[in-house]
Coordinates of C-alpha atoms in Angstrom, one line a residue:
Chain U
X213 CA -108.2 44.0 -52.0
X214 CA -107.9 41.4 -49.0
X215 CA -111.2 43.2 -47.5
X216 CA -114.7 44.1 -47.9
X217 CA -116.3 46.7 -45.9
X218 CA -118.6 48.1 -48.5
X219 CA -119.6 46.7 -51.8
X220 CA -119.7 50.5 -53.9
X221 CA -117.5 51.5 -56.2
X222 CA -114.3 53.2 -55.4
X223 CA -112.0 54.8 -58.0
X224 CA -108.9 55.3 -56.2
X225 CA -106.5 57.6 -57.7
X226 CA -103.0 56.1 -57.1
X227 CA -100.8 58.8 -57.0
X228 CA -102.6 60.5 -54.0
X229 CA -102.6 57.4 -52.5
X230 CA -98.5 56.9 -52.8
X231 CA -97.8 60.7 -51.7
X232 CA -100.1 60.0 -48.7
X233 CA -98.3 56.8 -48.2
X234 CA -94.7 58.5 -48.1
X235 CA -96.0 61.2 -46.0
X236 CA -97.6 58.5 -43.2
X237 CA -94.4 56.9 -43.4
X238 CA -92.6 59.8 -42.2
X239 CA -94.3 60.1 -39.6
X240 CA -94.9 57.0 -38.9
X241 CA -91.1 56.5 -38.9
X242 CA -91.2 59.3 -36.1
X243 CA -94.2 57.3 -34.1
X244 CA -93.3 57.2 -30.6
X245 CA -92.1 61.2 -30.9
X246 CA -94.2 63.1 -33.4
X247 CA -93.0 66.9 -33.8
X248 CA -95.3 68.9 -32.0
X249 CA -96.7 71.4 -35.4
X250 CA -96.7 68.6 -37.8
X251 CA -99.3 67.0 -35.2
X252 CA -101.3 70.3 -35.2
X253 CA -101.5 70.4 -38.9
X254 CA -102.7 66.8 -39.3
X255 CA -105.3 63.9 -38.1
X256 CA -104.4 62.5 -34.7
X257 CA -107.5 62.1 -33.5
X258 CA -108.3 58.2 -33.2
X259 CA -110.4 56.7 -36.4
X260 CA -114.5 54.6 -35.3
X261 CA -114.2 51.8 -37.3
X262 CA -117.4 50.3 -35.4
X263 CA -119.4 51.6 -38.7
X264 CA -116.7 49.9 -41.1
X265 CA -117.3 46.8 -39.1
X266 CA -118.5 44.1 -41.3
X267 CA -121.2 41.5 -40.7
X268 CA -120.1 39.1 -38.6
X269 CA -120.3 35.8 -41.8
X270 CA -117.9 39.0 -43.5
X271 CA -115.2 39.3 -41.2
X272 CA -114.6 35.9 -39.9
X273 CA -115.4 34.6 -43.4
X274 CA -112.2 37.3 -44.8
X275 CA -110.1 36.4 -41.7
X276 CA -110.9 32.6 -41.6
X277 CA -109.6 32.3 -45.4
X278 CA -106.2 34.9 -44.3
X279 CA -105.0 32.4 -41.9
X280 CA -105.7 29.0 -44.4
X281 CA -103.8 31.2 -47.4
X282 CA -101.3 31.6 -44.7
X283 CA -100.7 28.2 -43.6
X284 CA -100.9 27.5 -47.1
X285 CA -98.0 29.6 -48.1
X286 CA -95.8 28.8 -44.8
X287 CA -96.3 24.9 -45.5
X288 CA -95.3 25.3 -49.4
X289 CA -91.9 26.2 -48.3
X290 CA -91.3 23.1 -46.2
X291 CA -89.4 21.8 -49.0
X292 CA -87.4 24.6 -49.7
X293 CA -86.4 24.7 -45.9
X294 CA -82.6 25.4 -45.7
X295 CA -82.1 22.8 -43.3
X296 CA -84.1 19.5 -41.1
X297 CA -84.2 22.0 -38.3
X298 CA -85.8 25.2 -40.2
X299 CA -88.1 22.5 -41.8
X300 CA -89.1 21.1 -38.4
X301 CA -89.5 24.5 -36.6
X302 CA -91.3 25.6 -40.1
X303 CA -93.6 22.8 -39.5
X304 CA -94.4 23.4 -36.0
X305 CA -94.9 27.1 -36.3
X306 CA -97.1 26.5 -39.0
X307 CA -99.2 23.9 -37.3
X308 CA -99.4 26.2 -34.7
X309 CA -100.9 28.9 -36.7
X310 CA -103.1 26.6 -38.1
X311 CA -105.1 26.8 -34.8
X312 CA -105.9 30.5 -35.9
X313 CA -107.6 28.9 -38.8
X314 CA -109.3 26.1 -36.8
X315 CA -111.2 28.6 -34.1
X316 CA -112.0 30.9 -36.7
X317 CA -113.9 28.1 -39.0
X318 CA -115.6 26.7 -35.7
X319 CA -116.9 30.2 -34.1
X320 CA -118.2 30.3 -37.8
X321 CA -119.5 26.9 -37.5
X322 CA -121.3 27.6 -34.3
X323 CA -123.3 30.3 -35.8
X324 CA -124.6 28.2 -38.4
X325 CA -122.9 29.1 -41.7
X326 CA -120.7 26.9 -43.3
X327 CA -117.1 27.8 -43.0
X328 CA -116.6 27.6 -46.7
X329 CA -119.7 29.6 -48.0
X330 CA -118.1 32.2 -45.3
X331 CA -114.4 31.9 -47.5
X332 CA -115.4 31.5 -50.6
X333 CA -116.4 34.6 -51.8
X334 CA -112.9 36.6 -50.4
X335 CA -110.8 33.4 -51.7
X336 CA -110.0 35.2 -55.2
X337 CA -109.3 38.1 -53.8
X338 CA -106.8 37.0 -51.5
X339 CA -105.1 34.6 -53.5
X340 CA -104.6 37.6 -55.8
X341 CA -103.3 39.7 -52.7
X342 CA -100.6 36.4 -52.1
X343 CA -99.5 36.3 -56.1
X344 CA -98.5 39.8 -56.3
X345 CA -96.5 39.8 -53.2
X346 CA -94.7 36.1 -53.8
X347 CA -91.7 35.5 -52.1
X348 CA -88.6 34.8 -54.2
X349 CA -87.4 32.1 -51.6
X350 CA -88.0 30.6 -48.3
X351 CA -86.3 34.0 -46.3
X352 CA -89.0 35.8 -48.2
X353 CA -92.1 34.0 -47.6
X354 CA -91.2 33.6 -43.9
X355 CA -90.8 37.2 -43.6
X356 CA -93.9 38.1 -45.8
X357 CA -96.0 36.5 -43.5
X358 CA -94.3 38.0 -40.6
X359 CA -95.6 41.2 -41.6
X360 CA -98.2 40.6 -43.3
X361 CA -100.0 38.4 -40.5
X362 CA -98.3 41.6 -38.3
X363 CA -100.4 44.3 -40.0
X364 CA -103.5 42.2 -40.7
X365 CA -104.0 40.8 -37.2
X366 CA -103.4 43.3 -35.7
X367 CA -106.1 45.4 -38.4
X368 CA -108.6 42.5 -37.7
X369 CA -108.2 42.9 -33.9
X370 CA -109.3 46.9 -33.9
X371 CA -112.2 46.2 -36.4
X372 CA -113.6 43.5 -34.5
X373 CA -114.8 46.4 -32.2
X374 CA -118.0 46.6 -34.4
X375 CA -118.3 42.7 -33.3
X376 CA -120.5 41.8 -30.7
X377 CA -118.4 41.4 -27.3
X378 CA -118.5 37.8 -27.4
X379 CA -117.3 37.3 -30.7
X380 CA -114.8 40.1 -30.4
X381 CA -113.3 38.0 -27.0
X382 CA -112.9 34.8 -29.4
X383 CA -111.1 36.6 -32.1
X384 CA -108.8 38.4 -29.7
X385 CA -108.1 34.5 -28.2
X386 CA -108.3 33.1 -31.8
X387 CA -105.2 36.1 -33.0
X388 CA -103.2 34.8 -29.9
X389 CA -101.2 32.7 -30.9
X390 CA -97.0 33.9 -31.0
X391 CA -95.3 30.7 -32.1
X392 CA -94.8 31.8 -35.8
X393 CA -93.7 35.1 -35.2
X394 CA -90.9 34.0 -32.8
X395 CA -89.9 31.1 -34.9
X396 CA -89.7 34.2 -37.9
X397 CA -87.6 36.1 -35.5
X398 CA -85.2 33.5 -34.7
X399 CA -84.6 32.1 -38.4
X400 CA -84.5 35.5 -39.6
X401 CA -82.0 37.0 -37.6
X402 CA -79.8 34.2 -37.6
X403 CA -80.0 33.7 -41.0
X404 CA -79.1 37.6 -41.9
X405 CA -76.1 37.1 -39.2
X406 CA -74.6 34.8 -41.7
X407 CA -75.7 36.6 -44.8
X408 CA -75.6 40.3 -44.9
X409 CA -77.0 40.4 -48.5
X410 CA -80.2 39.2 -47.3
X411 CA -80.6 41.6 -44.6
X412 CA -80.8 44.4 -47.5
X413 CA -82.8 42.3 -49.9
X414 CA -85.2 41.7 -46.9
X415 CA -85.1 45.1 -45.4
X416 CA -86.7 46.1 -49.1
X417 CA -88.6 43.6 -49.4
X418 CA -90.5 44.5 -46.2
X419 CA -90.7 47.9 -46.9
X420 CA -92.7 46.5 -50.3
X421 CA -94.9 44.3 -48.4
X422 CA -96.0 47.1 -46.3
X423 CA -97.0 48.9 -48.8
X424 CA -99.2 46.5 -50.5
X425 CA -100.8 46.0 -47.4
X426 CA -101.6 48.9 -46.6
X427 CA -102.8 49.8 -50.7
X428 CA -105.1 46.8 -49.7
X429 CA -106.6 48.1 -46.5
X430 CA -107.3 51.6 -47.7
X431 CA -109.0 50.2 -51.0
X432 CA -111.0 48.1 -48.7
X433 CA -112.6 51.3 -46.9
X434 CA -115.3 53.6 -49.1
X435 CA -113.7 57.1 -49.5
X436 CA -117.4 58.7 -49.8
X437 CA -118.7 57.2 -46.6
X438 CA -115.2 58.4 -45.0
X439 CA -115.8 61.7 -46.2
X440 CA -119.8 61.6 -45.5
X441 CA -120.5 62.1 -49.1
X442 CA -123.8 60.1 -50.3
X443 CA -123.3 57.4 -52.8
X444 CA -125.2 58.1 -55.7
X445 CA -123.9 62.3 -55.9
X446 CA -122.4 62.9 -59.3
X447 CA -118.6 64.5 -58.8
X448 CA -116.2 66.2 -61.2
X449 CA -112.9 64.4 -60.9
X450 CA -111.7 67.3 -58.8
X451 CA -114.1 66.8 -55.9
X452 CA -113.7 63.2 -56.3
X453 CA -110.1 63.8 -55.6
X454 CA -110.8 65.6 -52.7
X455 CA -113.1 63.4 -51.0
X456 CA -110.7 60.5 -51.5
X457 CA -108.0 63.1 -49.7
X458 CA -110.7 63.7 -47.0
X459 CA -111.1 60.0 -46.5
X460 CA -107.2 59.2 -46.4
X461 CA -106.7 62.0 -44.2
X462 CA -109.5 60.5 -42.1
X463 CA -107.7 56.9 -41.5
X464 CA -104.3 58.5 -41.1
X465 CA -104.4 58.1 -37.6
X466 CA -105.2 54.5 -38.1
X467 CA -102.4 53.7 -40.7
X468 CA -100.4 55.9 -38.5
X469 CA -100.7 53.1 -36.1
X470 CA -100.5 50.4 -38.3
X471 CA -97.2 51.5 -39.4
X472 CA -95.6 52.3 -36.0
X473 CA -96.5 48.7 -35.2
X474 CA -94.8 47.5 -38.6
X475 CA -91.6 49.2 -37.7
X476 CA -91.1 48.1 -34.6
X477 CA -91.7 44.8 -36.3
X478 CA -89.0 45.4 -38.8
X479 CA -86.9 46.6 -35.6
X480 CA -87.2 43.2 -34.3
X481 CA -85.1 41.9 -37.0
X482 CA -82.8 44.6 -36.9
X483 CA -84.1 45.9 -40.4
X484 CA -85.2 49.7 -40.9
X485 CA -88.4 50.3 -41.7
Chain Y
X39 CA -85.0 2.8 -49.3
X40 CA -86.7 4.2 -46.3
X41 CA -85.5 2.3 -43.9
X42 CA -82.3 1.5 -42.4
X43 CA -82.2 -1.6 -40.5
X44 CA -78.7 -2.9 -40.7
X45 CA -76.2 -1.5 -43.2
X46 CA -74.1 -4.4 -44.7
X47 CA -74.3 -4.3 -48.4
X48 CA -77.3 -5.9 -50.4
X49 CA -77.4 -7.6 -53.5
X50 CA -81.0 -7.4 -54.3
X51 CA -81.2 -9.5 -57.3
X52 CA -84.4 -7.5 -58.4
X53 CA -86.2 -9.8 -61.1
X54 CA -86.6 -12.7 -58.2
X55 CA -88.2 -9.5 -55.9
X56 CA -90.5 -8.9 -58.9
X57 CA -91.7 -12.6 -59.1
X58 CA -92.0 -12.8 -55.4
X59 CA -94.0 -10.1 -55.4
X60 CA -96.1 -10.9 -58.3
X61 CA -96.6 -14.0 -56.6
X62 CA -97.5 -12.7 -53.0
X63 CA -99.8 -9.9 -54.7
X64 CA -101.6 -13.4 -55.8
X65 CA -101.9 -14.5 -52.4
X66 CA -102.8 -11.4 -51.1
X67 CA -105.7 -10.6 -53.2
X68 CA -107.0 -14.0 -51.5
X69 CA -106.3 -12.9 -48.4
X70 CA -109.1 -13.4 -46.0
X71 CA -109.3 -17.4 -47.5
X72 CA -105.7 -18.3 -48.7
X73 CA -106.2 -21.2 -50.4
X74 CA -105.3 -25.1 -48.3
X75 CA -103.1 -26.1 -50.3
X76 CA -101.2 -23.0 -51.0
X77 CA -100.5 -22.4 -47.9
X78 CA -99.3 -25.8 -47.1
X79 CA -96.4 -25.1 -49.9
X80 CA -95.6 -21.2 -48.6
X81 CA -94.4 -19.9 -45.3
X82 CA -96.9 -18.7 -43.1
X83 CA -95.2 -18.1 -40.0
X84 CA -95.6 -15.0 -38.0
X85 CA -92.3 -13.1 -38.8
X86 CA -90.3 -11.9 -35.2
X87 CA -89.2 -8.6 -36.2
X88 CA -88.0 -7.9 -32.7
X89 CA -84.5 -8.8 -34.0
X90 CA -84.3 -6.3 -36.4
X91 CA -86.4 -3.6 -35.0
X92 CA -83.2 -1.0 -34.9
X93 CA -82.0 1.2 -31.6
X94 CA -84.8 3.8 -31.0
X95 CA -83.2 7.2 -32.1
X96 CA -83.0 5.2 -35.2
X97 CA -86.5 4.0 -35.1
X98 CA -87.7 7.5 -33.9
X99 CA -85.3 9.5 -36.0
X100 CA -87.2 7.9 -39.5
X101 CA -90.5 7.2 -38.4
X102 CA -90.3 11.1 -37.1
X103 CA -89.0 12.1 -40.9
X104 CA -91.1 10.0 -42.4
X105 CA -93.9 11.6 -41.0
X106 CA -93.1 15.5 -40.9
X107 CA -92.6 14.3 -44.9
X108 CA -95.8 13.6 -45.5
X109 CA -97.0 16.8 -43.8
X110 CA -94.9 18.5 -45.8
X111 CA -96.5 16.7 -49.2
X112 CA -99.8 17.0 -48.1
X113 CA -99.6 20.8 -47.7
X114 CA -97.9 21.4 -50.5
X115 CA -101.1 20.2 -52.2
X116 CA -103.7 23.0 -50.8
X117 CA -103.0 25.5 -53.4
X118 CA -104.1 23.0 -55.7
X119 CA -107.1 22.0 -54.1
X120 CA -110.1 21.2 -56.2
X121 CA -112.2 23.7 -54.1
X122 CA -112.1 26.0 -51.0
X123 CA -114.3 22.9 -48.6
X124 CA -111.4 20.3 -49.7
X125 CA -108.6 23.2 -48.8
X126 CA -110.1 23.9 -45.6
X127 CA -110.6 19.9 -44.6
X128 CA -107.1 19.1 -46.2
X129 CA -105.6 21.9 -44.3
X130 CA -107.2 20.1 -40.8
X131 CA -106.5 16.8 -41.7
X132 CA -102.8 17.9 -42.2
X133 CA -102.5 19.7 -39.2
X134 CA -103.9 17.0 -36.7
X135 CA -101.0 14.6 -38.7
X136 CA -98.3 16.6 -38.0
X137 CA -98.9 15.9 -34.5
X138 CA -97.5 12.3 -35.1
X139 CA -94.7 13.8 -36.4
X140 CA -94.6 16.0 -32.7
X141 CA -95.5 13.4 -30.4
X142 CA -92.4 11.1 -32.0
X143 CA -90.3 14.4 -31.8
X144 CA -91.2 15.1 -28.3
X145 CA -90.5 11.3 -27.6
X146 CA -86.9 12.1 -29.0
X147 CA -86.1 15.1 -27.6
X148 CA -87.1 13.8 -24.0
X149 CA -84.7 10.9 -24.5
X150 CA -81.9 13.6 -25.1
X151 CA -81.2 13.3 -28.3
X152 CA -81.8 16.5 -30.7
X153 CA -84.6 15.4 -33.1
X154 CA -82.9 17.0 -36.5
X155 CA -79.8 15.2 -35.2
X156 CA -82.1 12.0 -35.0
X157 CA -83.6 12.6 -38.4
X158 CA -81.1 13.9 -40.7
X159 CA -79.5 10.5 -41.9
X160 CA -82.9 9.4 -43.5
X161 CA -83.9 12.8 -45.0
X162 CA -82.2 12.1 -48.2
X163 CA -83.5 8.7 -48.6
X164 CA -87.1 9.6 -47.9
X165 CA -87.0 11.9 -50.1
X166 CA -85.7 9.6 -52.9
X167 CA -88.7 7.9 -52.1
X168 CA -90.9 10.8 -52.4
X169 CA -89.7 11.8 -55.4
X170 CA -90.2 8.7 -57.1
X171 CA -93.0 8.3 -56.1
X172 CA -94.5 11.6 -56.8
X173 CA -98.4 12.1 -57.7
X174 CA -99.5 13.9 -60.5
X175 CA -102.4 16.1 -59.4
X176 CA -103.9 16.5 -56.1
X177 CA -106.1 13.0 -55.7
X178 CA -102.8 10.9 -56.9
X179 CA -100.9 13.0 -54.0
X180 CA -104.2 12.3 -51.7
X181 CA -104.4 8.6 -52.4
X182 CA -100.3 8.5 -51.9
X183 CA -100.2 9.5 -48.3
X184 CA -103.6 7.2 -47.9
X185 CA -101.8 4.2 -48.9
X186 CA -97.8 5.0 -47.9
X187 CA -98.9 6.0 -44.6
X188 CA -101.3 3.0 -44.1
X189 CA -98.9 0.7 -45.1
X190 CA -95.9 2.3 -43.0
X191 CA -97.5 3.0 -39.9
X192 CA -98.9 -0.3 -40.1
X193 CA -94.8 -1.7 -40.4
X194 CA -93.7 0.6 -37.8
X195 CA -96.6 -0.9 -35.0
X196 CA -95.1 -4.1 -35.9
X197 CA -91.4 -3.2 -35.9
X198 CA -92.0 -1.4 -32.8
X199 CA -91.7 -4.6 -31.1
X200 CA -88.5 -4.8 -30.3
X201 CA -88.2 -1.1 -28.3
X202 CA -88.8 -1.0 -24.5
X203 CA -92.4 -1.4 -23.6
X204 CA -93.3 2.5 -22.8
X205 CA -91.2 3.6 -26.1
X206 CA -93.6 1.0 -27.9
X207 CA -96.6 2.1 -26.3
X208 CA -95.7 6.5 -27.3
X209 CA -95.3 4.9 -30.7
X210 CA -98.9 3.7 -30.8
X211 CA -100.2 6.7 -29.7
X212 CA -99.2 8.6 -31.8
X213 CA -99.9 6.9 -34.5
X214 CA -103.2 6.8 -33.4
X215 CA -104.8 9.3 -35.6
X216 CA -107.4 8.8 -38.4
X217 CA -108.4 12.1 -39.5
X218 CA -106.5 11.6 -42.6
X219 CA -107.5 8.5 -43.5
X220 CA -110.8 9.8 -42.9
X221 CA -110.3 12.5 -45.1
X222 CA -108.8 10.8 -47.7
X223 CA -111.8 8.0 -48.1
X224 CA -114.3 10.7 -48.6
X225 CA -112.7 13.0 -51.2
X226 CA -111.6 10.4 -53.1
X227 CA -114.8 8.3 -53.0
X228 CA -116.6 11.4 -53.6
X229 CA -114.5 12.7 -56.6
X230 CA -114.1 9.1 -58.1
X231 CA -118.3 8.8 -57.9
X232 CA -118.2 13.0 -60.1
X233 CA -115.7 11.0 -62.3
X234 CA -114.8 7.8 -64.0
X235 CA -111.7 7.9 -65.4
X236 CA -110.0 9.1 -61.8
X237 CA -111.1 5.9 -60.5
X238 CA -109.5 3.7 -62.5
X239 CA -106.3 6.2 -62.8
X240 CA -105.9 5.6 -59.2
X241 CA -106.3 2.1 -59.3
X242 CA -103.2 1.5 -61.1
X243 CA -101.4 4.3 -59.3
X244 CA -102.3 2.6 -56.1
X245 CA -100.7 -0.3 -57.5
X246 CA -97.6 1.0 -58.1
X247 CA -97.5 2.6 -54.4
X248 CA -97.6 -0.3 -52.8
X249 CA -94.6 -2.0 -55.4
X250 CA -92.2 0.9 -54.4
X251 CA -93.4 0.6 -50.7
X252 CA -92.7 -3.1 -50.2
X253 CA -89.5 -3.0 -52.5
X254 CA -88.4 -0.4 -50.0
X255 CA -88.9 -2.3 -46.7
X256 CA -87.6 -5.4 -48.5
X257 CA -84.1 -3.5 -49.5
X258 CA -84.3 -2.4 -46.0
X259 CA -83.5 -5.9 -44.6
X260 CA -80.3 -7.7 -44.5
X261 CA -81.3 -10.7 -46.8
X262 CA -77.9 -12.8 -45.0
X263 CA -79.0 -12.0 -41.6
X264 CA -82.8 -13.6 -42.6
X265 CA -81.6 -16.5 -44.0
X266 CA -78.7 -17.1 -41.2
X267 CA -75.7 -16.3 -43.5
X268 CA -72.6 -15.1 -42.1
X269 CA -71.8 -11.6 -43.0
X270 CA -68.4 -12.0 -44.6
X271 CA -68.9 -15.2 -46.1
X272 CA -67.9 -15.5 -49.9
X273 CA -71.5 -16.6 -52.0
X274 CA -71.5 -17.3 -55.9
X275 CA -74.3 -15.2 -57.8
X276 CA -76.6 -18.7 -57.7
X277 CA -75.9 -18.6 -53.7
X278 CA -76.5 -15.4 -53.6
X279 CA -79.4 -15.7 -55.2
X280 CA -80.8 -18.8 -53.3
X281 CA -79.8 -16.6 -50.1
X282 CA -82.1 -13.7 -51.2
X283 CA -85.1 -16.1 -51.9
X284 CA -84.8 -17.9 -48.7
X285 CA -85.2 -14.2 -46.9
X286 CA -88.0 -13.1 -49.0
X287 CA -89.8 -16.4 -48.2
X288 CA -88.8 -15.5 -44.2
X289 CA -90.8 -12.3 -44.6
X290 CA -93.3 -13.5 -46.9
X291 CA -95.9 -13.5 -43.9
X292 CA -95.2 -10.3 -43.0
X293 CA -95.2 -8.9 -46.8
X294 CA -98.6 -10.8 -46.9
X295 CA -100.3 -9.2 -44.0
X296 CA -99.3 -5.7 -45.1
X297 CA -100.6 -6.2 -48.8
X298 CA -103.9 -7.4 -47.0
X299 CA -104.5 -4.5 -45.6
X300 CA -103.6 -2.5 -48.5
X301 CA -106.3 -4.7 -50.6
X302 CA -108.7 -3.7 -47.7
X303 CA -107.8 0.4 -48.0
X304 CA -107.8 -0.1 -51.7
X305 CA -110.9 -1.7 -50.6
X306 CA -112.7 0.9 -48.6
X307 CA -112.6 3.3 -51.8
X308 CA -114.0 0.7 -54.1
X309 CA -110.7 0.1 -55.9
X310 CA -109.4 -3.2 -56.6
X311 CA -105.8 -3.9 -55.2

């Protein structure tokens, strides 16, 4: 999981997860009309997160070590750039993003805590997040981080409003930053222009990065505080199952959001979501 | 080679570039008090370089390659960092390099020429260099860019002398930057004091960096046009020869001042040139 918002145990049963997934995804496909009874029958109202809000060392320790993975994994595809000017571009994009990184670290900094005793413990975790979703080539990678800087930003952004305001101001400023995802835009699109093969491969590939990410996110969140239900209560495996339903159903509107965002994302690039 | 100053052929006859540099390595470890009566038998002339300094989209166009490789190199090294402090501080010093490579860029573009178009012809020969040159863990990679860089930015200052004053004057700035350097000193000292065997590992790697380098920028001069020789002019191989040895002893001052302050970077990790 790329986050921690509570340390307690979770068992989450996957195959809830994946129906709720395909369901959200309907909808989600829907987002800017939603039919009038399925939004009756279902969760619209908007999700707090000001209690999942983490410490402050927590969530710009998590986001400082996203953006370094990230300009990690953009710069190790310099050298597989398909030409000088993808490579340059690549470069400067990157560089770019790297700023993310830098006013993260230093509002960290400021406060007094070493940037790296703030990574270190969600650098495992993360890394793990990056190796199951590795890009075949550079077309990969670029969109990967796309969309996964996309989703997680834009996460990051409505859970820093458990933040004080200050802080919350600097990582809205810090998340600014739009260089890589137009650079994406432009390579991607060109590049699928001369290659309809990729478009497909990439359209699937997106669809599968979603996913992950948002496996990752709901992991992060503890289904029994979702549901209200204290930690230490024994359950059957029944009620367990239904308070992790409770809790999903709790952040649909949340994911609901996530994914609208995603597809317009994947709109950008002329790929369905 | 990595540079291009004038493209008629080259013999290099490459056991006399081997002597000469065994011999100049000599005089170089001596360098802050060259011996009297050495130097009364060597040239020690200031080299002008302002003939050879090539037009500046072809001085920009490598010196911006050059430099957007070594980003490139250096990044591809922060998955293998030793640990999350050395990422993060790799990560900055790489960043605030790559804006060499975007002040030079910026410097091309505003002249009107397209930077790719100005550093395509020397991608593939950079990255012959790279390649052969290639470290084997992170701290060979780290002391690589330490040393190359050193030793090329410190040729480019000088070969700068030839371009029109302002062009001259962008170069220097934006070469400017230390970060790295900084960087590099204290991880390596730092790692070599934690262990032994690096140290002397990167001694003789250090070595050989600067052998490649300066065969390099030797191959990059025409050895007829330093010794006065006509291009067309038909030599025997013992002409030839004494033609090659006449330029090497032209730019032996030049050769000597840059392996002086490689000794003094070798120097300023405690490692013997």
């Amino acid at each position: 999981m790329l986050l921690s918002l509570d340390q307690s145990s979770r068992r989450v049963i996957l195959v809830d997860v994946f129906e709720w997934l395909k369901r959200l995804r309907t909808t989600a496909r829907n987002f800017t009309l939603p039919a009038r009874e399925e939004r009756g029958a279902r969760n619209t109202e908007k999700v707090n997160l000001k209690p999942y809000t983490p410490e402050p060392k927590v969530f710009l320790g998590q986001l400082a070590y996203l953006q370094l993975s990230q300009f990690e994994i953009l710069t190790s595809e310099l050298k597989y750039s398909p030409n000088t000017q993808y490579k340059a571009e690549l470069g400067e994009a990157a560089a770019k993003s790297f700023e993310k990184y830098r006013a993260i670290s230093k509002k960290i900094a400021a406060m007094g805590i070493d940037p790296t005793d703030a990574m270190d413990p969600f650098v495992e975790r993360i890394e793990t997040f990056h190796s199951r979703t590795n890009g075949l080539d550079w077309y990969e990678t670029v969109i990967k981080i796309y969309l996964v800087s996309g989703l997680l930003d834009d996460f990051y952004r409505r859970l820093a409003i458990g933040l004080d305001p200050i802080t919350r101001a600097e990582v809205e400023k810090a998340l600014k930053d739009t260089k890589f995802e137009a650079f994406a835009k432009k390579v991607l699109i060109e590049s699928m222009a001369r290659d309809a093969q990729l478009g497909s491969r990439l359209a699937l590939w997106g669809r599968r990065i979603m996913g992950d990410v948002l496996l990752e996110l709901r992991a992060a969140f503890d289904n029994r505080k979702l549901a209200g239900i204290a930690k230490t209560k024994k359950l059957t495996i029944e009620e367990e199952r239904a308070v992790n339903l409770a809790s999903y159903s709790k952040l649909e509107p949340l994911i609901t959001e996530l994914i609208g965002a995603h597809t317009m994302r994947m709109d950008a690039l002329g790929l369905t979501a």
